[in-house]
Short mmCIF file of C-alpha atoms (C1' of nucleotides) in Angstrom, two decimals:
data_model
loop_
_atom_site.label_atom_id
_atom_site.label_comp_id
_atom_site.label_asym_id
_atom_site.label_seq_id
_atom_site.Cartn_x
_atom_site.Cartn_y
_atom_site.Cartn_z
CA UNK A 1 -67.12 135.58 -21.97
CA UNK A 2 -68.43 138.91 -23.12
CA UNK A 3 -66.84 140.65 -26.53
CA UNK A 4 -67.26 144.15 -25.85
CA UNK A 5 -68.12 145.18 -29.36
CA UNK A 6 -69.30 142.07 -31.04
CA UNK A 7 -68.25 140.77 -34.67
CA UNK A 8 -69.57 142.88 -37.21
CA UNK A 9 -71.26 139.46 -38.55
CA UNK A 10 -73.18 138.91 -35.62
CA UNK A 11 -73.93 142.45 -35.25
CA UNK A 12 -75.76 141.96 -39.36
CA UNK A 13 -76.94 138.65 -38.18
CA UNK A 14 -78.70 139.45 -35.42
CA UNK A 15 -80.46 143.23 -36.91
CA UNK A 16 -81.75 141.01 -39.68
CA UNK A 17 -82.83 137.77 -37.63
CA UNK A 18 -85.83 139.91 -36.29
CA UNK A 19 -88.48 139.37 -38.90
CA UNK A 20 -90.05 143.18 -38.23
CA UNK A 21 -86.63 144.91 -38.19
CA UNK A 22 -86.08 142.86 -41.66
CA UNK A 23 -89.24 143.84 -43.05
CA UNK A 24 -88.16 147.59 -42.03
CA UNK A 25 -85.09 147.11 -43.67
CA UNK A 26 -86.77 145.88 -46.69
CA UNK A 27 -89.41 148.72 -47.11
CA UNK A 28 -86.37 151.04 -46.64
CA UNK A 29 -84.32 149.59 -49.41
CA UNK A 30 -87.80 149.24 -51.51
CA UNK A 31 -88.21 153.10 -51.21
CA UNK A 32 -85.40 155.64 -52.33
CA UNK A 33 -86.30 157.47 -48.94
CA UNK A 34 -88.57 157.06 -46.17
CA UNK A 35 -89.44 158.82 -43.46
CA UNK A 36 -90.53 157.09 -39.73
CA UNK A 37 -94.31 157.95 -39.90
CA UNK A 38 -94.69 156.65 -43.42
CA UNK A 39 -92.60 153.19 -42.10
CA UNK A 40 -94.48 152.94 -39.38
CA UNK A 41 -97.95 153.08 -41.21
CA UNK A 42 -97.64 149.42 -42.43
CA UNK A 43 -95.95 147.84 -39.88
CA UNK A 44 -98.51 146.41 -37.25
CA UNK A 45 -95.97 148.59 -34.75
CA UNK A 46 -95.49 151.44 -32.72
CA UNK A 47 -93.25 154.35 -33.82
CA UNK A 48 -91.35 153.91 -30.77
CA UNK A 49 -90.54 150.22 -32.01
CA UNK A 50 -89.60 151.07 -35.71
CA UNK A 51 -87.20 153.81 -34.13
CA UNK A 52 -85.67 151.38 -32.35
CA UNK A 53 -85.52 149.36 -35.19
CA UNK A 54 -84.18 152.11 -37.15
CA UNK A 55 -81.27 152.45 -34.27
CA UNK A 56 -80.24 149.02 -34.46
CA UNK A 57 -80.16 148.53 -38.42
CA UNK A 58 -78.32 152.04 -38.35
CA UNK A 59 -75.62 150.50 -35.83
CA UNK A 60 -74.88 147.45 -37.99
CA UNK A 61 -74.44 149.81 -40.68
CA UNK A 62 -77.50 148.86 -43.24
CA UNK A 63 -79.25 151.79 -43.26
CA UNK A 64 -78.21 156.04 -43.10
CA UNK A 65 -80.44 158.94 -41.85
CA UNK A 66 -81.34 162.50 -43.35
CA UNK A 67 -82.85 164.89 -41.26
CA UNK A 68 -84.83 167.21 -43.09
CA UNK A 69 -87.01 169.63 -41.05
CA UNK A 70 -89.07 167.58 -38.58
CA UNK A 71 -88.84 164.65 -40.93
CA UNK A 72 -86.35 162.05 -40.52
CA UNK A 73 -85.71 160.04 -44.36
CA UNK A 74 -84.40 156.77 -44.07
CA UNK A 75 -81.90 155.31 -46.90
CA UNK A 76 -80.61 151.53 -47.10
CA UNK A 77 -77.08 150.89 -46.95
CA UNK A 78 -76.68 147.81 -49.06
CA UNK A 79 -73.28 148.08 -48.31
CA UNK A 80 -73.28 147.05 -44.83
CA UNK A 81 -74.27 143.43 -46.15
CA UNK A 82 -70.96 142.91 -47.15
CA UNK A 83 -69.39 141.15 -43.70
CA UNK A 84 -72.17 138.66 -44.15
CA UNK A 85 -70.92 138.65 -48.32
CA UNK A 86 -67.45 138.01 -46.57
CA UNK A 87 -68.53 135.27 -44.38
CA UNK A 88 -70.56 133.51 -46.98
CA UNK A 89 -67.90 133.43 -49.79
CA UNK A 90 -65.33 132.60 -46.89
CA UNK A 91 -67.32 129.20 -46.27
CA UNK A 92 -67.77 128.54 -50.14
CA UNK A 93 -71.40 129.61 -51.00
CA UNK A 94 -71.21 131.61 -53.72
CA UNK A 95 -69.02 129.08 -55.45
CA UNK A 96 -71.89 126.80 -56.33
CA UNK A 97 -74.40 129.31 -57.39
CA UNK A 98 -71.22 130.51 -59.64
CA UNK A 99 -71.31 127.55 -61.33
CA UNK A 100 -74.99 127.13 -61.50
CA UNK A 101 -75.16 130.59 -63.32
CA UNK A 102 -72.18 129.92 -65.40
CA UNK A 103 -74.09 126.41 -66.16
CA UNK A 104 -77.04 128.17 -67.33
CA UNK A 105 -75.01 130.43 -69.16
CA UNK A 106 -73.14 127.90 -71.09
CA UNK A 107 -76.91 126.24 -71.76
CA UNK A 108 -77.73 128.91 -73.15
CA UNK A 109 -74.67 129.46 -75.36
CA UNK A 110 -74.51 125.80 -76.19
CA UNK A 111 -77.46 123.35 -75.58
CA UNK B 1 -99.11 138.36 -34.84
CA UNK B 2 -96.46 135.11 -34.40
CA UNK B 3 -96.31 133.54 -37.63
CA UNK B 4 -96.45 129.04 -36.83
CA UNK B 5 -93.29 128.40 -38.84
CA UNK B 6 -91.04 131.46 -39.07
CA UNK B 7 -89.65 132.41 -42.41
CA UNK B 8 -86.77 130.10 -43.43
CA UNK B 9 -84.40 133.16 -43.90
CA UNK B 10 -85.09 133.87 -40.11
CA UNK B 11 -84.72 130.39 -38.83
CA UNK B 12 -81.18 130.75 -40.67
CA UNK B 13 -79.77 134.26 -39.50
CA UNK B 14 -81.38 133.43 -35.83
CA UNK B 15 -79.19 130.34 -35.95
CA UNK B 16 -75.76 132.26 -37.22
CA UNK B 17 -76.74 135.20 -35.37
CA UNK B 18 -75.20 133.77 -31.99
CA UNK B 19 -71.53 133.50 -32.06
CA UNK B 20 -71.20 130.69 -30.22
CA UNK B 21 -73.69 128.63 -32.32
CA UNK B 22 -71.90 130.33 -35.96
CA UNK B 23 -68.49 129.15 -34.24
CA UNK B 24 -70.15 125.48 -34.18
CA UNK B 25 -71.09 125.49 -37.41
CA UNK B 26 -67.57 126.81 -38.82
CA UNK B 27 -66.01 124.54 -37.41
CA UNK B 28 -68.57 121.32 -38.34
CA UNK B 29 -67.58 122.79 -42.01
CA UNK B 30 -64.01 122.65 -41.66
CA UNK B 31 -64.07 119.33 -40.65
CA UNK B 32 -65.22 116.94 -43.27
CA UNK B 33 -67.05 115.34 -40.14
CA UNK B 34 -67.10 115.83 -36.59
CA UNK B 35 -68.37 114.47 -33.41
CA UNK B 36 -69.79 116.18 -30.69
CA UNK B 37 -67.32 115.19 -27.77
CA UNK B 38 -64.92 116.79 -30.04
CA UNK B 39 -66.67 119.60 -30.83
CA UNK B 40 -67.57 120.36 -27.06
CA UNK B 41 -63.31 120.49 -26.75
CA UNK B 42 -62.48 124.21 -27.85
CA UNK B 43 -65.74 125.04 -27.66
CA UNK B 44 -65.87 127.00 -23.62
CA UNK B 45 -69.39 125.58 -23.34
CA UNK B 46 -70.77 122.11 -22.01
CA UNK B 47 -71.16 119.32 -24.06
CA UNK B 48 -75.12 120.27 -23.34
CA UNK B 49 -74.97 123.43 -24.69
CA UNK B 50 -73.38 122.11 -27.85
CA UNK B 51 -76.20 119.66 -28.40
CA UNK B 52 -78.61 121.65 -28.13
CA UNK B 53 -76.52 124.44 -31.03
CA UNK B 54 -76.38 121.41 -32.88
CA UNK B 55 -80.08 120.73 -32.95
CA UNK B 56 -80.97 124.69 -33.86
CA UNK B 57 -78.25 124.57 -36.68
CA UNK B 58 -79.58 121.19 -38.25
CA UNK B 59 -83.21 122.67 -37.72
CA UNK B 60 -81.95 125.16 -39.70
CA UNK B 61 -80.79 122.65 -42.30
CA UNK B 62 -77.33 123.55 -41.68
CA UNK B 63 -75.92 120.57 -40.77
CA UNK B 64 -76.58 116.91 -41.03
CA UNK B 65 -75.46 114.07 -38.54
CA UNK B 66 -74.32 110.02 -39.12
CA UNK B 67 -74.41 108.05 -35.76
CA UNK B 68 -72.60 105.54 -35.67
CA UNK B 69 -72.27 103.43 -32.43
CA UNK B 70 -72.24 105.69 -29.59
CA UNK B 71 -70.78 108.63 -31.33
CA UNK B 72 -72.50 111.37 -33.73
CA UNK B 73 -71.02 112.66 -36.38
CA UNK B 74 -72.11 115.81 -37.69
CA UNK B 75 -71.31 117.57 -40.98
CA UNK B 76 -72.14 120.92 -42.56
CA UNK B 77 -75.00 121.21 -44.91
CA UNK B 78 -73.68 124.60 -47.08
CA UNK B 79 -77.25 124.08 -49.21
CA UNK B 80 -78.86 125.43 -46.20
CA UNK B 81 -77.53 128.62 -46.62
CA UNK B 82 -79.90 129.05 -49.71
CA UNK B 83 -82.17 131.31 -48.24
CA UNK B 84 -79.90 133.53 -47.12
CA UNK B 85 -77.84 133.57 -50.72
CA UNK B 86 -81.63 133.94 -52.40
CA UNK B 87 -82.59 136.80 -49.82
CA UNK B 88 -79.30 138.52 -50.25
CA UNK B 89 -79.80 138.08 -54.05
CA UNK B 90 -83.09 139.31 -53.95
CA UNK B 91 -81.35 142.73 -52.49
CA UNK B 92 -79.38 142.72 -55.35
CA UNK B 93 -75.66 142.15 -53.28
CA UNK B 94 -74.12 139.61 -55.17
CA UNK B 95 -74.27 140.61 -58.60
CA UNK B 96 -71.13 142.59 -58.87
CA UNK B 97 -68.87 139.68 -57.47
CA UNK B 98 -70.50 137.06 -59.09
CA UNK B 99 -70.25 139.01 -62.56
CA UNK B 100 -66.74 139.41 -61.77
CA UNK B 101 -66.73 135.53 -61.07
CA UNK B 102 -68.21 134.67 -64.02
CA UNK B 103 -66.50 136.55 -66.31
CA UNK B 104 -62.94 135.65 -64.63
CA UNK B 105 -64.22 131.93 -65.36
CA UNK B 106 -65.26 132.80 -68.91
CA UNK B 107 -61.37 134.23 -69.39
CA UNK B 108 -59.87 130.99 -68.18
CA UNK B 109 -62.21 128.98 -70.14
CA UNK B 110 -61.94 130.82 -73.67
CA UNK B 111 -59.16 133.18 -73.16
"C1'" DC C 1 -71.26 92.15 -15.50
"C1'" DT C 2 -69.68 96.80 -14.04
"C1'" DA C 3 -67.69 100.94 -15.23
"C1'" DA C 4 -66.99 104.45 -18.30
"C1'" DT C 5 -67.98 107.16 -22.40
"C1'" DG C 6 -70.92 109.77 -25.87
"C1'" DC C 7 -74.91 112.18 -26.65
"C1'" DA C 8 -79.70 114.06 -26.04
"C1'" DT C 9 -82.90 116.13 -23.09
"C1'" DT C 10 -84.73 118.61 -19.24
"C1'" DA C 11 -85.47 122.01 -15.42
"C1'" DG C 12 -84.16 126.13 -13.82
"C1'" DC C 13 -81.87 130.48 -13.97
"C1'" DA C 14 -80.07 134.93 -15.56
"C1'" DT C 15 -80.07 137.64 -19.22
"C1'" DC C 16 -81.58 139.54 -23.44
"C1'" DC C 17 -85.25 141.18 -26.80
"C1'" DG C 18 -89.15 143.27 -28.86
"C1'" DC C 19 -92.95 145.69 -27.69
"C1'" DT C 20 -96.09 149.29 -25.63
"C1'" DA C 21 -97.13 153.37 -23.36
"C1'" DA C 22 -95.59 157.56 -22.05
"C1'" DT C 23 -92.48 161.45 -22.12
"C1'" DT C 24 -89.59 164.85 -24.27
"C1'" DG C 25 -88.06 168.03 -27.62
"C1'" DA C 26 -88.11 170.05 -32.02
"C1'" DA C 27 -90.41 171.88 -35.96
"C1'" DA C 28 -94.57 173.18 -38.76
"C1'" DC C 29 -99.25 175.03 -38.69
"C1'" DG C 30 -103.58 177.72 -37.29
"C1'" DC D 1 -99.11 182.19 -29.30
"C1'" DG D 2 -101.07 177.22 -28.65
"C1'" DT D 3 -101.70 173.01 -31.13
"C1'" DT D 4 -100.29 169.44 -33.82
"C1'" DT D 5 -96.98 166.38 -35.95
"C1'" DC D 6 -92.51 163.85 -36.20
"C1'" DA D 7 -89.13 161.27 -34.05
"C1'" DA D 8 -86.09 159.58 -30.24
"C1'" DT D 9 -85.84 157.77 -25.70
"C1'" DT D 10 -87.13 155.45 -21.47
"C1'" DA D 11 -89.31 152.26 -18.01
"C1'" DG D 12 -91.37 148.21 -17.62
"C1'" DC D 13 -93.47 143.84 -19.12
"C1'" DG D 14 -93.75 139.20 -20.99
"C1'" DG D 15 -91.56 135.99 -23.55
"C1'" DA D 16 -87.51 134.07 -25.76
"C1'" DT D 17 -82.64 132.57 -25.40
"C1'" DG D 18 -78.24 130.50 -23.98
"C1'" DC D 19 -76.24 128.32 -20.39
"C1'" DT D 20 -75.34 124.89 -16.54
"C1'" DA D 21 -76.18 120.95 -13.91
"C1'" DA D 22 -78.27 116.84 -13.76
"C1'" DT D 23 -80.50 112.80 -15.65
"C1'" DG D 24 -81.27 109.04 -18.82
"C1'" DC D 25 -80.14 105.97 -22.42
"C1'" DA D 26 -77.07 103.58 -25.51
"C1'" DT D 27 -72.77 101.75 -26.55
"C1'" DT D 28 -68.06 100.39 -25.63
"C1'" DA D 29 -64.22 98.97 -22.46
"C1'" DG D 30 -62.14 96.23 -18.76
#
DNA sequence: CTAATGCATTAGCATCCGCTAATTGAAACG
DNA sequence: CGTTTCAATTAGCGGATGCTAATGCATTAG
C-alpha cells in the first residue's frame, strides 16, 4: 500500500538520510544565503545533483529560495525540523537529555 | 566516494526514514517487549520482512532483543536516538523547548 | 518421535535513488 | 548582437532497497 503524500516525518527522514543532501542542508544553514554555484563548488557533485537536492530539501520544507537576477540564494528552514521534534518528544527523547541538562544545572548550582 | 561505515546519524534517519520500518520500531517502544510473531500481526508485511526491519533498526542501535526459547523478544533502545538528538542539537532546534522544559521544572522544583 | 511453531536468512524481483551528461531558458557581460 | 554564466529539468544508468517466497534451524507440542 502506497500513501499518496507520505508522512511529513518520512518525508524529513528520508531528505536528510542522504549524506550529500544533508551536507547541502548543512552548508545552507552554515551560510545566511547561498547561491547553487557557490554550493555546488564543495560538494564532489554536479549542479544538476545539488538542484535536485535543493528540490527535495525544499519539498520537506527545510530550506526556502530567493531568486535574485540569475542567481538563485538558498536559506535553511530550521523550522521544517519540527515533525521530526514532534516525533522525538512523542517517543520520550528529549525527556532524558532534560534531565541530564537540568542535572548539570543543579551541579552547578549545588555540588 | 562511499564512506566504509556511514555516519551514525545516517544509519539512524535511513532506518526511520521507511515507514514501515519507523512503524516497527513504534510499536517495539510501546511495548515494554515484544516478539516478532507478534509484531509480524498488524504489521501487512511477512514475518521475513519484519526480521529483516528488525535487524536494520538494532544495527542502528535502536532496539535490543532477549531470546528466550524459540521466541525473540525485542525492545526499544531510545539511547540510540542520540545522534539524531546531538545532530538536531547541533542545528540549534531544541533549545527553545528544552529551555521551556527546564525552566517549567525549575518552577515546580523551587516555586 | 513427528508435527508444528518461531525466527533468521537467502535468492530473486520490482521499484526507487542518486548521479551524470546533456538540454533548455533566463539573465548578465563583451 | 553573441557569449558566458546560473539554475532547473530530463533521460538513462548502476546500485541500493523493501518485499515475497522459500528454506533451514531450533524449540515446543501432541
Amino acid at each position: 500500500m502506497i500513501e499518496a503524500t507520505p508522512n511529513p516525518v518520512t518525508t524529513v527522514m528520508r531528505a536528510l538520510a542522504d549524506p550529500t543532501r544533508r551536507a547541502v542542508f548543512e552548508r545552507v544553514f552554515e551560510s545566511k544565503e547561498i547561491s547553487v554555484a557557490e554550493l555546488t563548488r564543495g560538494s564532489g557533485v554536479t549542479q544538476g545533483a545539488i538542484s535536485q537536492h535543493l528540490k527535495s530539501l525544499k519539498k520537506a520544507g527545510l530550506v526556502a529560495e530567493r531568486a535574485e537576477g540569475r542567481n538563485v540564494y538558498y536559506r535553511a528552514a530550521p523550522e521544517g525540523l519540527e515533525p521530526l521534534v514532534t516525533w522525538m518528544d512523542h517517543y520520550g527523547v528529549f525527556w532524558r537529555e532534560r534531565f541530564q541538562n537540568l542535572r548539570d544545572l543543579l551541579k552547578e548550582i549545588d555540588p
